[in-house]
Coordinates of C-alpha atoms and ligand atoms in Angstrom, one line a residue:
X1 CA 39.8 211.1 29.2
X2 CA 40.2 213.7 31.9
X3 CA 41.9 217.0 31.4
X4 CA 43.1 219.9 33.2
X5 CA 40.2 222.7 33.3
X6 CA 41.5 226.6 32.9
X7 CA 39.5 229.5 34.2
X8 CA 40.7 231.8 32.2
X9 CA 38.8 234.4 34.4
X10 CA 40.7 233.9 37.6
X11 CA 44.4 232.8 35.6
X12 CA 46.8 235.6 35.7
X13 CA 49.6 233.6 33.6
X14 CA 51.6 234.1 36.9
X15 CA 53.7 231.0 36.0
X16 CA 53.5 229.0 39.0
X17 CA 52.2 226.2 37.5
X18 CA 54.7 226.1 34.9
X19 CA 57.3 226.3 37.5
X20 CA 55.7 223.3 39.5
X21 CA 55.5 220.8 37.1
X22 CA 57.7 217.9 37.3
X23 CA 56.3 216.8 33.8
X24 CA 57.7 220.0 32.4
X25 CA 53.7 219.8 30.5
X26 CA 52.9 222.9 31.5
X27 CA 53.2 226.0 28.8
X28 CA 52.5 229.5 28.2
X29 CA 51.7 230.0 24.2
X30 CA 50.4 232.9 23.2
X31 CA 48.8 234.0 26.4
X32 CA 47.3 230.8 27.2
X33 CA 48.1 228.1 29.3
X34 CA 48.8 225.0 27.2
X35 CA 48.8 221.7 28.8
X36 CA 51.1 219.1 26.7
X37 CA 50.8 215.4 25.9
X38 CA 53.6 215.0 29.0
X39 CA 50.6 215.8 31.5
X40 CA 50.0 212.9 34.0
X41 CA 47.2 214.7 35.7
X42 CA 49.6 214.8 38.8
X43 CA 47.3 217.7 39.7
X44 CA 50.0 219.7 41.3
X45 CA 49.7 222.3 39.2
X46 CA 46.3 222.7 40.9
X47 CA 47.4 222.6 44.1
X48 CA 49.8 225.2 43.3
X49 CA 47.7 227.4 42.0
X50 CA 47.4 231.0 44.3
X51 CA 44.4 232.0 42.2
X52 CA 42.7 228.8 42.3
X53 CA 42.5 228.8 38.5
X54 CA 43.0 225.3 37.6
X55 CA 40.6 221.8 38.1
X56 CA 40.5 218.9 37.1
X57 CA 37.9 217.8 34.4
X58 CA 36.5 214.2 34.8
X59 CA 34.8 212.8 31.9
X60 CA 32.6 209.9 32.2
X61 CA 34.7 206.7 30.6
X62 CA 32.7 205.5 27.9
X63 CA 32.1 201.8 27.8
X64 CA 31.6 199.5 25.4
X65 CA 29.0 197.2 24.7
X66 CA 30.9 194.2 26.1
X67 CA 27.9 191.7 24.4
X68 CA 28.4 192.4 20.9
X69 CA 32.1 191.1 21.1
X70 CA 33.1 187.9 20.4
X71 CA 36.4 185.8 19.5
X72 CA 39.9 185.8 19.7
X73 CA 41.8 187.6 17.2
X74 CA 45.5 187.1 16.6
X75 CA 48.2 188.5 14.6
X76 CA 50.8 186.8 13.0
X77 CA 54.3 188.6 12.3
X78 CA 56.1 187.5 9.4
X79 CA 59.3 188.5 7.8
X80 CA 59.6 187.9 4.3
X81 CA 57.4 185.0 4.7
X82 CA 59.0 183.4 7.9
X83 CA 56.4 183.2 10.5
X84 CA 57.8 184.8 13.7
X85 CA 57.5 181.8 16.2
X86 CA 55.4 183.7 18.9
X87 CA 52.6 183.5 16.3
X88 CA 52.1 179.8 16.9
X89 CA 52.6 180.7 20.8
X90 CA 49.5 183.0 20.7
X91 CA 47.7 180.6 18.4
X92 CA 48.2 178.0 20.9
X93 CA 47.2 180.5 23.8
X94 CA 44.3 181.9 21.8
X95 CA 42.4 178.6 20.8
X96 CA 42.8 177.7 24.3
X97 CA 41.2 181.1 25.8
X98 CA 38.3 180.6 22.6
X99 CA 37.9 177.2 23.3
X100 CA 36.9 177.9 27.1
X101 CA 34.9 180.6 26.4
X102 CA 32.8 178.6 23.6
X103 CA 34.3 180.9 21.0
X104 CA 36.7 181.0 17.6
X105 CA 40.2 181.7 17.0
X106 CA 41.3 184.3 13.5
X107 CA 44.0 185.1 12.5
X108 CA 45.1 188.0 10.4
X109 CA 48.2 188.1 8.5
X110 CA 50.1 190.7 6.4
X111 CA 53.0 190.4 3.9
X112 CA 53.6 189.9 0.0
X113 CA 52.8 186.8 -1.3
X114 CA 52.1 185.5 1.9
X115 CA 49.0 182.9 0.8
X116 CA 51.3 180.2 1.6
X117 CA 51.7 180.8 4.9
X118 CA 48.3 181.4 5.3
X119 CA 47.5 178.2 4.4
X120 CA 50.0 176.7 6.5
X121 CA 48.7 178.7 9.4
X122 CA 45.1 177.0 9.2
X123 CA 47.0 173.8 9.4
X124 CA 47.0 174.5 13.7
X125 CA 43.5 175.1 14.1
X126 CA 42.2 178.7 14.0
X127 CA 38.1 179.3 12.4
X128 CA 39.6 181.8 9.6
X129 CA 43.2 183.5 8.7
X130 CA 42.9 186.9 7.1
X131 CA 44.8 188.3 4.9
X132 CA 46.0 191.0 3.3
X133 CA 48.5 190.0 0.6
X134 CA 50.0 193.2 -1.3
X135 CA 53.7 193.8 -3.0
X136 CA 53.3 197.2 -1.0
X137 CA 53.0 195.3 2.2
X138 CA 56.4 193.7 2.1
X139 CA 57.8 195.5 4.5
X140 CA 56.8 196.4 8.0
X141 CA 55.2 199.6 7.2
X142 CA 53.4 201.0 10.7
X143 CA 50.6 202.9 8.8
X144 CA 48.7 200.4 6.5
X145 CA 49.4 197.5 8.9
X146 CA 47.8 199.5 11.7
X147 CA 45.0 200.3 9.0
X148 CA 44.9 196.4 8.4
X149 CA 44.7 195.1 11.5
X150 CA 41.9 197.9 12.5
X151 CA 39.8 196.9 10.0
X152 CA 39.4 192.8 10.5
X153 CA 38.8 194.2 14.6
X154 CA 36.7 196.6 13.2
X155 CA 34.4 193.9 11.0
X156 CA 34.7 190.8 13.4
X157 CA 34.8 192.7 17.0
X158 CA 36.9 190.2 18.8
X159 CA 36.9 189.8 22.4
X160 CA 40.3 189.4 22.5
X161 CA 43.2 190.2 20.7
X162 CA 46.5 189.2 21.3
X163 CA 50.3 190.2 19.3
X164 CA 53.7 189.1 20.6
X165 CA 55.6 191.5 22.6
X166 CA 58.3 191.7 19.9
X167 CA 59.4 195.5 18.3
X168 CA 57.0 195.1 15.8
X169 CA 54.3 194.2 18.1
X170 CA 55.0 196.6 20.7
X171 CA 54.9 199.3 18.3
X172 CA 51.4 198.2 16.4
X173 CA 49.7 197.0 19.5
X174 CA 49.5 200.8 20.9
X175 CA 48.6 202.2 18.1
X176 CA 45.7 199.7 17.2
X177 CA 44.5 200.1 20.8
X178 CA 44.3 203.5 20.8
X179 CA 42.2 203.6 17.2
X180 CA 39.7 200.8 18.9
X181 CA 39.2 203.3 22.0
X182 CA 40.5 200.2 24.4
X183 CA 43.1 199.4 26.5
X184 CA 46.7 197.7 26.3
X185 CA 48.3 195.5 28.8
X186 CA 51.9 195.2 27.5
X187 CA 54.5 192.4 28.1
X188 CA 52.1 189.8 29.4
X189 CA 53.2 186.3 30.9
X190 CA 50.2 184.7 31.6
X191 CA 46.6 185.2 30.5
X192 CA 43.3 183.6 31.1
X193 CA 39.6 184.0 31.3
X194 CA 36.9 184.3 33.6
X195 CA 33.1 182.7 33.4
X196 CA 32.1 186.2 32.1
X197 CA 34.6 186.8 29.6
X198 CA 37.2 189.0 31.0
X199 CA 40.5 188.3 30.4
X200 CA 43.1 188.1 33.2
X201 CA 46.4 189.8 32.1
X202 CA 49.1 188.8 34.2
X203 CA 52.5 190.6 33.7
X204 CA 55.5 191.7 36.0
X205 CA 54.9 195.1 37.7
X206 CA 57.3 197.4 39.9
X207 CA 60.3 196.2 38.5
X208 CA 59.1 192.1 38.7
X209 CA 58.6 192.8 42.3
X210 CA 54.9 192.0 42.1
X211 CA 53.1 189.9 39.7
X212 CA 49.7 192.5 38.5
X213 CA 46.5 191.0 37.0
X214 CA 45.0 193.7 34.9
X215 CA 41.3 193.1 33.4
X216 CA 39.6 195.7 30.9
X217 CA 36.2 195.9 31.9
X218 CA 34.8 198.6 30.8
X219 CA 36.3 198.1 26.9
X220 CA 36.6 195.9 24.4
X221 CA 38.5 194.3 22.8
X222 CA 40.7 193.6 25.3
X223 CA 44.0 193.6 23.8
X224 CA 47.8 192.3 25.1
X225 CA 50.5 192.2 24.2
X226 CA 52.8 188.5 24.9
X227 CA 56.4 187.7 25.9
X228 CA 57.9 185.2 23.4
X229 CA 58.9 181.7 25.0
X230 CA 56.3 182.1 27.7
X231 CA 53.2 180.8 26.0
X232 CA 53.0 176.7 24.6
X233 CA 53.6 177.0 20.8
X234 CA 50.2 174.9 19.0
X235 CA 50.5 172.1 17.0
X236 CA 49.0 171.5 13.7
X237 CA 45.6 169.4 14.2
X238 CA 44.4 166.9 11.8
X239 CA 41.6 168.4 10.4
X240 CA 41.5 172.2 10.2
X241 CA 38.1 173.0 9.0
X242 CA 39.1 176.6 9.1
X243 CA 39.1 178.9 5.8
X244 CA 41.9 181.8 4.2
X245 CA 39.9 185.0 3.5
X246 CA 41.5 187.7 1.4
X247 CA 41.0 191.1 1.9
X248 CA 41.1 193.8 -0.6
X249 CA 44.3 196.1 -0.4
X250 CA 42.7 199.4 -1.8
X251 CA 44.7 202.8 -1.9
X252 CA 43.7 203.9 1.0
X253 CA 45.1 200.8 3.4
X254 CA 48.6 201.5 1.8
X255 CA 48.8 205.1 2.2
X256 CA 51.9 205.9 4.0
X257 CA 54.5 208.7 4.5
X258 CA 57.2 206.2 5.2
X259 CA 59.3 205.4 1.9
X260 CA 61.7 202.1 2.4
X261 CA 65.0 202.8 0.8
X262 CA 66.5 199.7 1.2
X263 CA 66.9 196.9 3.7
X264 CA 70.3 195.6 5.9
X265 CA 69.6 192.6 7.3
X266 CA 70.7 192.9 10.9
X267 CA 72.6 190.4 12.6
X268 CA 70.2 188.5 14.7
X269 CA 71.2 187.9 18.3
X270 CA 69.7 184.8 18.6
X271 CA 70.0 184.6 22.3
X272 CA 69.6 181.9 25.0
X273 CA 65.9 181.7 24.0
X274 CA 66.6 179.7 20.9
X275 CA 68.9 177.2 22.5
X276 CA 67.5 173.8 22.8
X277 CA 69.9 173.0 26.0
X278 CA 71.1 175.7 28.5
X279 CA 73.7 174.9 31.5
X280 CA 72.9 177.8 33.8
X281 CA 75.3 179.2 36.7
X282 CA 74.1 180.6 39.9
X283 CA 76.4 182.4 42.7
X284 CA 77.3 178.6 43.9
X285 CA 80.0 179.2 41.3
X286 CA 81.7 181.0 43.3
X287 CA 84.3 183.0 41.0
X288 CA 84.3 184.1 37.4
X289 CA 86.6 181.2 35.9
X290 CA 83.9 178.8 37.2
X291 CA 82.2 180.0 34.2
X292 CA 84.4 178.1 31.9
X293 CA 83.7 174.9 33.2
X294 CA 79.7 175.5 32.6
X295 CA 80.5 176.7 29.2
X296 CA 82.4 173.8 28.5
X297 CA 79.7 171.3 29.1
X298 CA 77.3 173.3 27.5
X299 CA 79.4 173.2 24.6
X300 CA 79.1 169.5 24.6
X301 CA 75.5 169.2 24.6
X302 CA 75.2 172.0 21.8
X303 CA 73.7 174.2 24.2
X304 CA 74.2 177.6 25.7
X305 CA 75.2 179.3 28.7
X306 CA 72.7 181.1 31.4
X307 CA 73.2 182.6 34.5
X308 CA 71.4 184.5 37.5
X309 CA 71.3 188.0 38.2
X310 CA 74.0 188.2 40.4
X311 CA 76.7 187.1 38.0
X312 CA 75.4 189.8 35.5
X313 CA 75.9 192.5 38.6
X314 CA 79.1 191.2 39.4
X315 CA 80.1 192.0 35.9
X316 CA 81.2 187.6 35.2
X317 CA 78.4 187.3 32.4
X318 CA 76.1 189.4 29.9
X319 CA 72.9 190.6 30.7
X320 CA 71.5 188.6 27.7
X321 CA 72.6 185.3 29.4
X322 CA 69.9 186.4 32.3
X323 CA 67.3 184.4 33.0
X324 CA 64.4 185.8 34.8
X325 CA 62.0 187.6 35.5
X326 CA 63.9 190.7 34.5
X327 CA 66.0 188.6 32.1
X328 CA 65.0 186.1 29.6
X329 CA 62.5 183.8 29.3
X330 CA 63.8 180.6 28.6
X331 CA 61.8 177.1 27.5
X332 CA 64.9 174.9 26.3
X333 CA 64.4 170.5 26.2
X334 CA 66.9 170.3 29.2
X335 CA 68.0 173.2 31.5
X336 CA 71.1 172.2 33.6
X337 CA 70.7 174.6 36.8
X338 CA 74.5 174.5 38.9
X339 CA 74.8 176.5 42.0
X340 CA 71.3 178.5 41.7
X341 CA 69.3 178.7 44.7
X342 CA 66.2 178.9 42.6
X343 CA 64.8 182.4 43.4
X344 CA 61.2 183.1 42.6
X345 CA 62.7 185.9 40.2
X346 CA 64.6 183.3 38.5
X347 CA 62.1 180.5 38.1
X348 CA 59.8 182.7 36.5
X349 CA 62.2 182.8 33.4
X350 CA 62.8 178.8 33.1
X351 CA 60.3 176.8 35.0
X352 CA 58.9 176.6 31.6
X353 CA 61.6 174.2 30.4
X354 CA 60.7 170.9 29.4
X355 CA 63.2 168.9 32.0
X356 CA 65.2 170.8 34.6
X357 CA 68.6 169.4 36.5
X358 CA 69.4 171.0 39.6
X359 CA 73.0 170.4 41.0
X360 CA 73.2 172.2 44.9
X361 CA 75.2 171.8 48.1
X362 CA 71.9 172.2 49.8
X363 CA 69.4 169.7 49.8
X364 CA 66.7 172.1 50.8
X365 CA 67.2 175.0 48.2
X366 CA 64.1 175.7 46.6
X367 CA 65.1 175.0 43.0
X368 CA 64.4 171.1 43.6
X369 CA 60.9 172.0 43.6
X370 CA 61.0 172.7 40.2
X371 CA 64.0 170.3 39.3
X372 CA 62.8 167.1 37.5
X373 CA 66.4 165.6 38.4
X374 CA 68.0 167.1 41.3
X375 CA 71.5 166.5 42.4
X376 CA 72.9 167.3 46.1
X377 CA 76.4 167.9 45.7
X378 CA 79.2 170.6 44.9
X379 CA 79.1 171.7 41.3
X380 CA 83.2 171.5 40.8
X381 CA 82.2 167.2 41.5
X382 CA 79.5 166.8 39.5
X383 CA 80.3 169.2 36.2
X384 CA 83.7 167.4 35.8
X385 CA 82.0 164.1 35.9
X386 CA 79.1 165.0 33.6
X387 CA 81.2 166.2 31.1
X388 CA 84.1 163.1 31.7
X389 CA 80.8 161.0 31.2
X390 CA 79.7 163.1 27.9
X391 CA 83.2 162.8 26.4
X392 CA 83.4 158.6 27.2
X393 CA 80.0 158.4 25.6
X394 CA 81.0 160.7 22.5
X395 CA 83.7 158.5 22.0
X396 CA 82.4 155.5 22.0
X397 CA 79.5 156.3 19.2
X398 CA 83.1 157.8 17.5
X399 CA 81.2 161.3 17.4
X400 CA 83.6 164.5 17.1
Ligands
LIG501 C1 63.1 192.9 41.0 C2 64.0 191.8 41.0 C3 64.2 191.1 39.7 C4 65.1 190.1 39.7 N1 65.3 189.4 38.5 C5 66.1 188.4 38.4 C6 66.3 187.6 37.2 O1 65.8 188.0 36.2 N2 67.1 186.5 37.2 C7 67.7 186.1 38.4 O2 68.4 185.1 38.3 N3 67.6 186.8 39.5 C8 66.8 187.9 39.6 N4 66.7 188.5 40.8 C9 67.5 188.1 41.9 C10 66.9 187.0 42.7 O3 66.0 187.4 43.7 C11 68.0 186.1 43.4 O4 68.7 187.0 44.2 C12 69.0 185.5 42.4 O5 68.2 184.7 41.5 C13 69.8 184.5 43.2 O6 70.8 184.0 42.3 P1 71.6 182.7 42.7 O7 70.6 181.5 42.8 O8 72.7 182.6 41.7 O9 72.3 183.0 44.1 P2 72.0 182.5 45.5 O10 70.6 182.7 45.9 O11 73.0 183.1 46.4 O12 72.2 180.9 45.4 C14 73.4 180.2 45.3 C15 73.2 178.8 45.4 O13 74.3 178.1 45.1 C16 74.4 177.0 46.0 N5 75.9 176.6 46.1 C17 76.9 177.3 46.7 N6 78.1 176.7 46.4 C18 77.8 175.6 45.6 C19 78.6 174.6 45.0 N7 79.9 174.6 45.1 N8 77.9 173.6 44.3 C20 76.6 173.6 44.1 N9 75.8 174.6 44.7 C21 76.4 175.5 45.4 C22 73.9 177.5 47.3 O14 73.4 176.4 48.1 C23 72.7 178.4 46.9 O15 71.5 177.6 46.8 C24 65.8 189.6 40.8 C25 65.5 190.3 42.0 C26 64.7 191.3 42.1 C27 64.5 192.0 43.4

């Protein structure tokens, strides 16, 4: 890593470099400049400088040796032995990006009393599930899971290693990257691999503006972290020749300085990601009270309601209803799409949806290109019918 160089020969402590950092990184303690972690290596300070004191010290990156790494290596979350769903996302993801690079899929998982859903992960294909299976490890602990997870990447030096971008993930992915020596590409969307192994890490950049594709060439593994409800979940395969290894849960792995009192379950928010059906609203609503009318047949096909940025800026809808690229990202059985004009920012949170209905005035707006059923008309026409039609039907089977 580079740092900021002192000569203490020409520094006179005058305090101009403290004055002209943005970062506020810049300290004098105990006679000595003092560079903090909040340093960006702006190098103003060294421009800045009257005596010329300060330069900036560029150490040689030290690479790995790329051949000696091999594999994909997940982890799966679990709370009290539910298996977060993003862990059969990456599962899916990973055995695809092992398969195409002639390579295995592990797994490592960490809980109490978790050999059942060990077993049940083997069921969707991966070469080996890990894990570490301690009363101690009940609990999402940051310390010995980081210590956990270090030591499988440590023995079996994957190529790859994947965790879902969830709070849990987000806060061990850094922390394992950073005791591997590697890089982390956060919040990824998309991911695949080239002939020679390195893996493409596409995620939104500059405020979902542009799409960047990061590779880690220099280091391995090359870790990332996923978005839930972006990636296809597996599915169990009917022979999984894999095996469960258990790993030994010494003192040392469970040292930590964190002591849990107690836990509050917290009310879930399970958000439009979990809905099976979502009827989403564009501007083409037109006013707030259009919303209603959306709700109400989303209510009758025991779905949930969505909507475009705009109608989260004009203040008509929560910002967890967004879909998009700086919203949600959605993968219901039906999505029912009224008034949206199908914005690239928009269709990057639901084109994964497994049939899309588009209802627009204009024939030519760009969501029927991802519609699998579009429908040129006004909204206020169709909804009414669809939902006449839903309540006939409903009806006649007698249903409530
Ligand atoms: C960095 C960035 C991030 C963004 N992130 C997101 C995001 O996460 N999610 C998101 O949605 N947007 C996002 N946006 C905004 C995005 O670019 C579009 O502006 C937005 O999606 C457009 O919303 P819309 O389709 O509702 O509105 P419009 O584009 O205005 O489309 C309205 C549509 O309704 C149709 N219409 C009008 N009246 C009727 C009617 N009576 N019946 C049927 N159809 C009708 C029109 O023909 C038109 O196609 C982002 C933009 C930026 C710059």
């Amino acid at each position: 890593m580079s740092t900021i160089r002192v000569d203490v020969s020409r520094c006179t402590l005058c305090g101009e470099c403290v004055a002209a950092c943005p970062f506020d990184a810049v300290e004098i303690v105990q006679g000595a400049l003092h560079f903090t972690e909040a340093c960006r290596l702006c190098r103003i300070c060294i421009r800045r400088c009257p005596q010329e004191a300060l330069a900036l010290e560029e150490r040689p990156r030290e690479h790995t040796e790329r051949g000696t790494y091999r594999d994909v290596l997940i982890f799966a979350e679990q709370h009290e032995g539910h298996v977060h769903p993003v862990t059969y996302e990456l599962i899916g993801k990973g055995l695809e990006l092992a398969r195409e690079l002639g390579q295995k899929l592990h797994v490592v998982l960490i809980g109490s009393g978790v050999r059942v859903q060990a077993d049940h992960l083997l069921a969707y294909g991966p070469a080996t599930v890990y894990v570490f299976d301690h009363p101690d490890l009940r609990w999402f602990r940051i310390e010995p899971y980081t210590r956990a997870v270090v030591r499988v990447a440590q023995e079996i030096r994957p190529n790859i290693m994947l965790l879902g971008a969830t709070p849990i993930g987000r806060s061990l992915a850094p922390r394992i990257a950073a005791r591997l020596g590697t890089g982390l590409t956060a919040d990824c969307t998309s991911l695949s691999v080239k002939p020679n192994g390195d893996l493409v890490q596409t995620r939104p950049a500059f405020g979902g503006n542009v799409m960047a594709q990061i590779v880690t060439p220099g280091h391995r593994p090359q870790m990332a972290t996923i978005r839930y409800k972006v990636m296809a979940p597996a599915r169990p395969v009917q022979a999984a020749p894999g095996r469960v290894v258990e790993l030994l849960c010494d003192e040392d792995l469970l040292r930590t300085d964190i002591e849990v009192l107690g836990f509050t379950p917290y009310e879930l928010d399970r958000g439009i990601e979990e809905a099976d059906v979502i009827v989403a609203a564009g501007r083409g609503i037109g006013r707030a009270e259009g919303l209603a009318l959306i709700g109400q047949l989303a209510e009758l096909l025991g779905g949930a309601v969505g909507v475009t940025r705009p109608l989260v800026e004009q203040g008509w809808a929560d910002h967890r209803q967004q879909v998009g690229m700086s919203g949600r990202t959605v993968r219901p059985r039906l999505y029912i799409a009224c008034g949206i004009s199908g914005a690239v920012q928009h269709v990057a949170g639901m084109r994964g949806a497994e049939h899309i209905v588009a209802i627009n005035t204009d024939p030519e707006a760009p969501i029927f290109d991802v519609a699998h059923l579009g429908l040129v008309g006004d909204l206020y026409e169709i909804v009414p019918k669809l939902i006449d039609d839903l309540k006939e039907g409903a009806a006649l089977h007698g249903l409530p």
